[in-house]
Amino acid sequence: MLNSADARKKCKQCGTCLTRCPVIQASPGVARDLVGRLDAGQWVGEVLDRCTGCMSCDAFCPNDARPYALLIERYSERYIASGIPRVFQNAMPLRDGPNLWRSIEKWLTREEKRNLALWSAPPAGDEVLFLGCNQRLNPGIADTSLFRDLSVFTDPGCCCGEFYLRLGLVEEARAAAASLAGRFSELGIRKIIALCPACHNMIQNLAPSMLGVEFDVEVTSYVEWLALRVDRGEIVFSRRLEGTVTVQDPCHASGLGKKTIEEVRRLLGLIGLDTVEMETAGIEAECCGLSASLARYKLADVVRAGASRARQARRTRADFTCAWCNGCYLTMNMFRPFSPRMSPVYHLTELILLATGEKPVRKVPWRSLQLFAAALEATARDGFRFVSSSGE
Ligand code: SF4
Ligand code: SF4
């Protein structure tokens, strides 16, 4: 069960969450009705089948009632009643047997494999740049001079539980989060610089509030860590990039708050790029497409959400698209070959590195296409046959 009862008690059934939702855009009366039915435990397809998982509703709620938890409660009931399509198990990093991480191994370079092995060793100090499962698919993001003063740590046997939680696998999410919290304690890790906004939001907000799992660590976004180093003169820019940039904010941005979102824009400004916002941005940003599959388990929903975001990025006519989440970065690079008029998609660290005079080693678009191939391979192997919560 989700620990959301206290937050839910704050709900005044005003409907603001679903009137402001960029996908549902319900009228106030309809929104109030939808929230009421969701709260009464009904499966409300008008919301649950269409939600793209951007989590902005949590930020829209004026009463901190966490409406997204209400959706997860209903997804959790669906999971207990019917299970999930077998192919979705491939996106579970802790799964025994084939999954995306094992599929992608054959495409990792020798350098990437060497780094992953090195970073899996217990760290020397109590402060680490933490790579979650998401970055293990594209570990080069951490292998830059920007992070040279940090111990990098990742653990292939651990996961923050975010994907499990959002699919409604609440007990699996709780077990994963508790295991990661235990691993940090065991290794004496007390401070984490999170390279993944999802890990950050899980450790800081979602695991304690929804799952009752507390992490005994201080967690900071790599964005704020980089901004501080720039302000102290420890990262020096030798060239201005000049031009405009549009930013894909991740779904977890709404949980991390405005400061991190603003620091992304400030850093981009410092390297010479003016931000041109998409139709929705910041805490209101729409999903890159990645989490849109969680509602109906349909690839078509991913394509629709991803194409919509690519269209919005294109309309800004910006010279660059910047993602500060590796998931958004890989997903938007997956869509870009089909949307050639969209500007090239860079990770924030790559743009900063360019401004320091270094050339980032970009693995995209190939890594994105390799992931797409791995997903197709998984679909052919496992298909959409449902596997129950007991694993049968
Ligand atoms: S969750 Fe918040 S925004 Fe949504 S109906 Fe309840 S009080 Fe209003
Ligand atoms: S998560 Fe996003 S798409 Fe889903 S209901 Fe909330 S605001 Fe709407």
Short mmCIF file of C-alpha atoms and ligand atoms in Angstrom, two decimals:
data_model
loop_
_atom_site.label_atom_id
_atom_site.label_comp_id
_atom_site.label_asym_id
_atom_site.label_seq_id
_atom_site.Cartn_x
_atom_site.Cartn_y
_atom_site.Cartn_z
CA MET A 1 0.00 0.00 0.00
CA LEU A 2 1.04 3.54 -0.74
CA ASN A 3 1.61 5.84 2.26
CA SER A 4 -0.50 8.55 0.69
CA ALA A 5 -3.46 8.77 3.06
CA ASP A 6 -2.20 11.86 4.91
CA ALA A 7 -1.59 13.75 1.67
CA ARG A 8 -4.92 12.65 0.25
CA LYS A 9 -6.75 14.00 3.31
CA LYS A 10 -5.63 17.46 2.20
CA CYS A 11 -7.56 17.17 -1.07
CA LYS A 12 -10.38 19.71 -1.31
CA GLN A 13 -11.61 18.17 -4.59
CA CYS A 14 -11.17 21.54 -6.29
CA GLY A 15 -10.15 19.93 -9.59
CA THR A 16 -7.22 22.32 -10.19
CA CYS A 17 -4.86 19.40 -10.87
CA LEU A 18 -6.88 18.14 -13.82
CA THR A 19 -7.92 21.52 -15.19
CA ARG A 20 -4.23 22.48 -15.43
CA CYS A 21 -3.05 19.03 -16.57
CA PRO A 22 -1.58 19.61 -20.07
CA VAL A 23 -3.14 16.37 -21.32
CA ILE A 24 -6.54 16.13 -19.64
CA GLN A 25 -7.35 19.88 -19.63
CA ALA A 26 -10.74 19.23 -18.05
CA SER A 27 -13.25 21.96 -17.31
CA PRO A 28 -13.54 22.70 -13.56
CA GLY A 29 -16.80 20.76 -13.17
CA VAL A 30 -15.52 17.72 -15.07
CA ALA A 31 -12.21 17.84 -13.18
CA ARG A 32 -13.98 17.80 -9.82
CA ASP A 33 -16.04 14.81 -10.94
CA LEU A 34 -12.95 12.94 -12.19
CA VAL A 35 -11.02 13.55 -8.97
CA GLY A 36 -14.03 12.48 -6.92
CA ARG A 37 -14.32 9.19 -8.82
CA LEU A 38 -10.58 8.51 -8.61
CA ASP A 39 -10.69 9.23 -4.90
CA ALA A 40 -13.59 6.83 -4.49
CA GLY A 41 -11.38 4.07 -5.90
CA GLN A 42 -12.86 3.89 -9.39
CA TRP A 43 -10.87 3.13 -12.52
CA VAL A 44 -11.35 6.43 -14.38
CA GLY A 45 -10.17 5.77 -17.92
CA GLU A 46 -10.54 9.43 -18.97
CA VAL A 47 -7.53 10.14 -16.73
CA LEU A 48 -5.75 6.85 -16.15
CA ASP A 49 -5.63 5.85 -19.83
CA ARG A 50 -4.43 9.27 -20.98
CA CYS A 51 -1.97 10.32 -18.27
CA THR A 52 1.56 10.66 -19.64
CA GLY A 53 3.12 10.64 -16.18
CA CYS A 54 4.55 14.17 -16.26
CA MET A 55 3.74 14.55 -12.53
CA SER A 56 2.94 18.24 -13.00
CA CYS A 57 -0.40 17.78 -11.22
CA ASP A 58 1.49 17.40 -7.93
CA ALA A 59 2.95 20.87 -8.49
CA PHE A 60 -0.42 22.33 -9.56
CA CYS A 61 -2.24 21.20 -6.42
CA PRO A 62 -2.60 24.19 -4.09
CA ASN A 63 -3.08 21.89 -1.09
CA ASP A 64 -0.09 19.54 -1.42
CA ALA A 65 -2.51 16.61 -1.76
CA ARG A 66 -0.26 14.77 -4.26
CA PRO A 67 -2.82 13.86 -6.93
CA TYR A 68 -0.28 11.75 -8.83
CA ALA A 69 -0.28 9.33 -5.88
CA LEU A 70 -3.99 8.87 -6.48
CA LEU A 71 -3.22 7.67 -10.00
CA ILE A 72 -0.51 5.34 -8.74
CA GLU A 73 -2.97 3.85 -6.26
CA ARG A 74 -5.32 2.95 -9.12
CA TYR A 75 -2.42 1.61 -11.26
CA SER A 76 -1.35 -0.47 -8.29
CA GLU A 77 -4.83 -2.00 -8.02
CA ARG A 78 -4.75 -2.76 -11.74
CA TYR A 79 -1.38 -4.47 -11.32
CA ILE A 80 -2.61 -6.60 -8.42
CA ALA A 81 -5.74 -7.57 -10.39
CA SER A 82 -4.22 -8.18 -13.83
CA GLY A 83 -0.42 -7.97 -13.68
CA ILE A 84 1.61 -6.22 -16.38
CA PRO A 85 2.62 -7.09 -19.94
CA ARG A 86 5.66 -9.35 -19.81
CA VAL A 87 7.65 -6.99 -22.06
CA PHE A 88 7.60 -4.34 -19.32
CA GLN A 89 9.75 -6.58 -17.15
CA ASN A 90 12.59 -5.70 -19.51
CA ALA A 91 12.61 -2.17 -18.10
CA MET A 92 13.13 -3.56 -14.59
CA PRO A 93 16.83 -3.36 -13.79
CA LEU A 94 16.62 -5.93 -10.99
CA ARG A 95 14.94 -8.59 -13.10
CA ASP A 96 16.63 -11.98 -13.34
CA GLY A 97 16.96 -12.87 -16.99
CA PRO A 98 16.95 -10.61 -20.02
CA ASN A 99 16.38 -6.89 -19.67
CA LEU A 100 17.43 -3.65 -21.39
CA TRP A 101 20.67 -3.39 -19.40
CA ARG A 102 21.81 -6.85 -20.45
CA SER A 103 20.73 -6.20 -24.05
CA ILE A 104 22.66 -2.95 -24.26
CA GLU A 105 25.89 -4.49 -22.93
CA LYS A 106 26.90 -5.69 -26.38
CA TRP A 107 26.92 -2.09 -27.62
CA LEU A 108 28.82 -0.53 -24.71
CA THR A 109 32.35 0.50 -25.61
CA ARG A 110 35.34 -0.98 -23.80
CA GLU A 111 35.73 2.37 -22.02
CA GLU A 112 32.11 2.36 -20.85
CA LYS A 113 32.42 -1.20 -19.53
CA ARG A 114 35.67 -0.36 -17.78
CA ASN A 115 34.11 2.69 -16.13
CA LEU A 116 31.03 0.79 -14.99
CA ALA A 117 33.24 -1.86 -13.39
CA LEU A 118 35.37 0.83 -11.72
CA TRP A 119 32.39 2.80 -10.46
CA SER A 120 30.73 -0.31 -9.01
CA ALA A 121 33.48 -0.66 -6.41
CA PRO A 122 32.79 0.76 -2.91
CA PRO A 123 33.70 4.47 -2.95
CA ALA A 124 36.62 5.80 -0.94
CA GLY A 125 34.77 8.74 0.65
CA ASP A 126 31.28 9.50 1.88
CA GLU A 127 30.33 11.78 -1.04
CA VAL A 128 29.55 10.35 -4.48
CA LEU A 129 28.20 11.24 -7.88
CA PHE A 130 25.49 8.60 -8.03
CA LEU A 131 24.52 6.93 -11.29
CA GLY A 132 21.16 5.20 -11.28
CA CYS A 133 20.04 2.47 -13.67
CA ASN A 134 19.12 5.08 -16.25
CA GLN A 135 22.70 6.36 -16.57
CA ARG A 136 24.11 2.85 -16.73
CA LEU A 137 22.56 2.72 -20.21
CA ASN A 138 24.69 5.71 -21.22
CA PRO A 139 27.52 5.94 -18.68
CA GLY A 140 29.66 8.29 -20.79
CA ILE A 141 27.55 11.14 -19.39
CA ALA A 142 29.49 10.83 -16.12
CA ASP A 143 32.88 10.35 -17.74
CA THR A 144 33.80 14.01 -18.19
CA SER A 145 36.26 16.42 -16.67
CA LEU A 146 33.32 18.25 -15.06
CA PHE A 147 33.07 15.49 -12.47
CA ARG A 148 36.75 14.67 -12.14
CA ASP A 149 36.86 15.66 -8.44
CA LEU A 150 34.03 13.31 -7.50
CA SER A 151 33.94 9.60 -6.75
CA VAL A 152 31.44 8.08 -9.13
CA PHE A 153 29.33 5.27 -7.74
CA THR A 154 26.76 2.94 -9.22
CA ASP A 155 25.49 -0.46 -8.16
CA PRO A 156 24.06 -2.84 -10.75
CA GLY A 157 22.28 -4.71 -7.95
CA CYS A 158 20.40 -1.63 -6.76
CA CYS A 159 17.66 0.64 -8.06
CA CYS A 160 15.84 3.56 -6.44
CA GLY A 161 12.52 1.90 -7.37
CA GLU A 162 11.13 4.77 -9.46
CA PHE A 163 10.02 2.71 -12.45
CA TYR A 164 8.37 0.12 -10.21
CA LEU A 165 6.50 2.83 -8.33
CA ARG A 166 5.17 4.52 -11.44
CA LEU A 167 3.97 1.23 -12.86
CA GLY A 168 2.06 0.65 -9.63
CA LEU A 169 4.35 -2.10 -8.31
CA VAL A 170 4.34 -0.53 -4.88
CA GLU A 171 5.84 -3.36 -2.83
CA GLU A 172 8.60 -3.92 -5.39
CA ALA A 173 9.34 -0.17 -5.34
CA ARG A 174 9.46 -0.15 -1.53
CA ALA A 175 11.82 -3.14 -1.45
CA ALA A 176 14.11 -1.57 -4.09
CA ALA A 177 14.23 1.81 -2.33
CA ALA A 178 14.87 0.18 1.07
CA SER A 179 17.64 -1.94 -0.39
CA LEU A 180 19.34 1.12 -1.93
CA ALA A 181 19.00 3.08 1.32
CA GLY A 182 20.60 0.13 3.14
CA ARG A 183 23.42 -0.06 0.60
CA PHE A 184 24.26 3.62 1.08
CA SER A 185 24.37 3.14 4.86
CA GLU A 186 26.49 0.00 4.58
CA LEU A 187 29.02 1.85 2.40
CA GLY A 188 29.06 4.95 4.60
CA ILE A 189 27.72 7.16 1.80
CA ARG A 190 26.31 10.33 3.37
CA LYS A 191 26.13 12.77 0.48
CA ILE A 192 24.86 12.12 -3.01
CA ILE A 193 25.13 14.27 -6.08
CA ALA A 194 22.35 12.79 -8.19
CA LEU A 195 22.93 12.65 -11.93
CA CYS A 196 19.41 11.36 -12.42
CA PRO A 197 16.44 13.60 -11.51
CA ALA A 198 14.31 10.47 -10.93
CA CYS A 199 16.74 9.04 -8.35
CA HIS A 200 16.94 12.48 -6.76
CA ASN A 201 13.18 12.88 -6.46
CA MET A 202 12.77 9.30 -5.21
CA ILE A 203 15.45 9.62 -2.54
CA GLN A 204 14.40 13.09 -1.41
CA ASN A 205 10.61 13.00 -1.82
CA LEU A 206 8.78 9.99 -3.23
CA ALA A 207 10.34 7.14 -1.24
CA PRO A 208 9.86 8.87 2.14
CA SER A 209 6.38 10.23 1.40
CA MET A 210 4.83 7.42 -0.64
CA LEU A 211 6.74 4.35 0.51
CA GLY A 212 7.83 5.24 4.04
CA VAL A 213 11.49 4.62 3.11
CA GLU A 214 13.91 7.20 4.52
CA PHE A 215 17.40 7.65 3.10
CA ASP A 216 20.03 8.76 5.59
CA VAL A 217 21.83 10.85 2.97
CA GLU A 218 21.97 14.44 1.83
CA VAL A 219 21.05 14.63 -1.83
CA THR A 220 21.81 17.43 -4.30
CA SER A 221 21.15 17.73 -8.00
CA TYR A 222 24.20 17.63 -10.25
CA VAL A 223 22.76 20.84 -11.77
CA GLU A 224 23.16 22.77 -8.54
CA TRP A 225 26.52 21.14 -7.88
CA LEU A 226 27.78 22.29 -11.30
CA ALA A 227 26.30 25.78 -10.84
CA LEU A 228 28.17 26.15 -7.54
CA ARG A 229 31.45 25.10 -9.15
CA VAL A 230 30.91 27.61 -11.95
CA ASP A 231 30.17 30.38 -9.43
CA ARG A 232 33.33 29.53 -7.49
CA GLY A 233 35.40 29.68 -10.68
CA GLU A 234 36.22 25.97 -10.51
CA ILE A 235 34.68 25.43 -13.94
CA VAL A 236 35.85 28.04 -16.40
CA PHE A 237 34.28 28.75 -19.78
CA SER A 238 36.69 29.46 -22.61
CA ARG A 239 34.09 30.06 -25.31
CA ARG A 240 30.53 31.29 -25.59
CA LEU A 241 28.19 29.08 -27.57
CA GLU A 242 25.93 31.93 -28.82
CA GLY A 243 22.38 31.22 -29.89
CA THR A 244 19.16 29.93 -28.44
CA VAL A 245 18.22 26.78 -26.60
CA THR A 246 14.99 25.14 -25.56
CA VAL A 247 14.87 22.94 -22.48
CA GLN A 248 13.17 19.60 -21.97
CA ASP A 249 12.48 19.50 -18.24
CA PRO A 250 11.97 15.97 -16.91
CA CYS A 251 8.83 14.75 -15.19
CA HIS A 252 10.64 14.80 -11.84
CA ALA A 253 11.42 18.52 -12.21
CA SER A 254 8.09 19.32 -10.60
CA GLY A 255 9.13 17.37 -7.50
CA LEU A 256 12.59 18.95 -7.36
CA GLY A 257 11.21 22.47 -7.49
CA LYS A 258 11.87 25.73 -9.24
CA LYS A 259 15.42 26.30 -8.00
CA THR A 260 16.89 23.43 -10.04
CA ILE A 261 14.82 24.40 -13.09
CA GLU A 262 16.06 27.99 -12.84
CA GLU A 263 19.67 26.90 -12.35
CA VAL A 264 19.50 24.97 -15.65
CA ARG A 265 18.49 28.20 -17.44
CA ARG A 266 21.09 30.24 -15.57
CA LEU A 267 23.88 27.83 -16.53
CA LEU A 268 22.74 27.92 -20.16
CA GLY A 269 22.76 31.73 -20.02
CA LEU A 270 26.29 31.74 -18.61
CA ILE A 271 27.54 29.74 -21.59
CA GLY A 272 25.88 32.15 -24.00
CA LEU A 273 22.56 30.47 -24.77
CA ASP A 274 19.22 32.28 -24.43
CA THR A 275 16.40 29.97 -23.40
CA VAL A 276 13.28 29.91 -25.56
CA GLU A 277 10.61 27.98 -23.72
CA MET A 278 8.36 25.34 -25.24
CA GLU A 279 4.60 25.67 -24.79
CA THR A 280 4.92 23.90 -21.45
CA ALA A 281 8.10 24.07 -19.41
CA GLY A 282 9.48 23.90 -15.90
CA ILE A 283 7.13 22.30 -13.40
CA GLU A 284 4.48 22.20 -16.15
CA ALA A 285 6.65 20.45 -18.73
CA GLU A 286 5.09 17.61 -20.67
CA CYS A 287 6.65 14.19 -20.84
CA CYS A 288 9.40 13.44 -23.40
CA GLY A 289 7.41 10.30 -24.26
CA LEU A 290 9.22 7.79 -22.06
CA SER A 291 6.67 7.50 -19.27
CA ALA A 292 3.63 7.79 -21.54
CA SER A 293 3.62 4.01 -21.96
CA LEU A 294 2.76 3.44 -18.30
CA ALA A 295 -0.92 4.28 -18.70
CA ARG A 296 -2.09 1.82 -21.36
CA TYR A 297 1.17 -0.06 -22.02
CA LYS A 298 1.04 1.16 -25.63
CA LEU A 299 3.98 2.14 -27.82
CA ALA A 300 1.59 4.42 -29.73
CA ASP A 301 1.25 6.58 -26.59
CA VAL A 302 5.03 6.96 -26.39
CA VAL A 303 5.17 7.97 -30.04
CA ARG A 304 2.30 10.45 -29.63
CA ALA A 305 3.80 12.11 -26.53
CA GLY A 306 7.35 12.11 -27.95
CA ALA A 307 6.23 13.51 -31.31
CA SER A 308 4.27 16.23 -29.55
CA ARG A 309 7.32 17.25 -27.54
CA ALA A 310 9.53 17.18 -30.64
CA ARG A 311 6.98 19.41 -32.39
CA GLN A 312 7.01 21.87 -29.50
CA ALA A 313 10.81 21.95 -29.50
CA ARG A 314 10.84 22.56 -33.25
CA ARG A 315 8.36 25.42 -32.99
CA THR A 316 10.70 27.34 -30.70
CA ARG A 317 13.22 27.47 -33.61
CA ALA A 318 15.96 27.21 -30.98
CA ASP A 319 19.47 26.29 -32.12
CA PHE A 320 19.80 23.59 -29.46
CA THR A 321 17.51 21.39 -27.41
CA CYS A 322 18.85 20.71 -23.92
CA ALA A 323 17.82 17.77 -21.75
CA TRP A 324 19.06 17.50 -18.19
CA CYS A 325 17.71 13.99 -17.60
CA ASN A 326 19.39 11.08 -19.35
CA GLY A 327 15.99 9.48 -20.03
CA CYS A 328 14.72 12.61 -21.82
CA TYR A 329 18.05 12.91 -23.62
CA LEU A 330 17.95 9.36 -25.00
CA THR A 331 14.24 9.51 -25.81
CA MET A 332 14.38 12.85 -27.62
CA ASN A 333 17.40 11.67 -29.58
CA MET A 334 15.33 8.62 -30.53
CA PHE A 335 12.65 10.89 -32.01
CA ARG A 336 14.97 13.38 -33.67
CA PRO A 337 15.84 11.28 -36.76
CA PHE A 338 12.09 11.36 -37.49
CA SER A 339 11.90 15.09 -36.87
CA PRO A 340 14.94 16.45 -38.70
CA ARG A 341 13.92 20.10 -38.36
CA MET A 342 14.20 19.81 -34.59
CA SER A 343 17.47 21.22 -33.25
CA PRO A 344 20.14 18.75 -32.05
CA VAL A 345 19.48 17.40 -28.57
CA TYR A 346 22.32 17.85 -26.09
CA HIS A 347 22.62 16.82 -22.48
CA LEU A 348 23.23 19.82 -20.20
CA THR A 349 26.68 18.44 -19.29
CA GLU A 350 27.62 18.29 -22.99
CA LEU A 351 26.75 21.95 -23.56
CA ILE A 352 28.71 22.99 -20.47
CA LEU A 353 31.65 20.89 -21.59
CA LEU A 354 31.57 22.54 -25.03
CA ALA A 355 31.80 25.93 -23.33
CA THR A 356 34.88 24.81 -21.41
CA GLY A 357 36.51 24.08 -24.77
CA GLU A 358 36.22 20.29 -24.55
CA LYS A 359 34.41 18.19 -27.10
CA PRO A 360 31.95 15.77 -25.50
CA VAL A 361 32.01 12.18 -26.73
CA ARG A 362 28.41 11.82 -27.86
CA LYS A 363 26.94 8.33 -28.07
CA VAL A 364 23.69 9.57 -29.59
CA PRO A 365 21.81 8.98 -31.80
CA TRP A 366 23.25 5.45 -31.87
CA ARG A 367 22.69 4.70 -28.19
CA SER A 368 19.06 5.82 -28.55
CA LEU A 369 18.59 3.62 -31.60
CA GLN A 370 20.32 0.71 -29.84
CA LEU A 371 17.83 1.07 -27.01
CA PHE A 372 14.99 1.14 -29.49
CA ALA A 373 16.38 -2.06 -31.07
CA ALA A 374 16.66 -3.64 -27.60
CA ALA A 375 13.04 -2.71 -26.89
CA LEU A 376 11.92 -4.28 -30.19
CA GLU A 377 13.93 -7.42 -29.40
CA ALA A 378 12.26 -7.59 -25.96
CA THR A 379 8.82 -7.14 -27.50
CA ALA A 380 9.43 -9.94 -29.99
CA ARG A 381 10.68 -12.21 -27.20
CA ASP A 382 8.22 -11.43 -24.40
CA GLY A 383 5.25 -9.80 -26.10
CA PHE A 384 2.27 -8.24 -24.39
CA ARG A 385 1.07 -11.37 -22.61
CA PHE A 386 0.30 -10.38 -19.04
CA VAL A 387 2.33 -11.69 -16.16
CA SER A 388 0.58 -11.60 -12.80
CA SER A 389 1.83 -9.92 -9.65
CA SER A 390 2.82 -13.37 -8.37
CA GLY A 391 5.04 -13.77 -11.46
CA GLU A 392 2.95 -16.41 -13.26
S1 SF4 B 1 -5.50 16.88 -5.55
FE1 SF4 B 1 -5.23 19.08 -5.10
S2 SF4 B 1 -5.67 20.14 -7.02
FE2 SF4 B 1 -6.48 18.05 -7.21
S3 SF4 B 1 -8.59 18.20 -6.56
FE3 SF4 B 1 -7.43 17.67 -4.72
S4 SF4 B 1 -6.91 19.61 -3.75
FE4 SF4 B 1 -7.57 20.10 -5.83
S1 SF4 B 2 0.87 13.19 -14.34
FE1 SF4 B 2 0.76 14.81 -15.93
S2 SF4 B 2 -0.54 13.91 -17.52
FE2 SF4 B 2 -0.85 12.70 -15.67
S3 SF4 B 2 -2.64 13.61 -14.66
FE3 SF4 B 2 -0.81 14.55 -13.74
S4 SF4 B 2 -0.50 16.43 -14.95
FE4 SF4 B 2 -1.86 15.10 -16.13
#
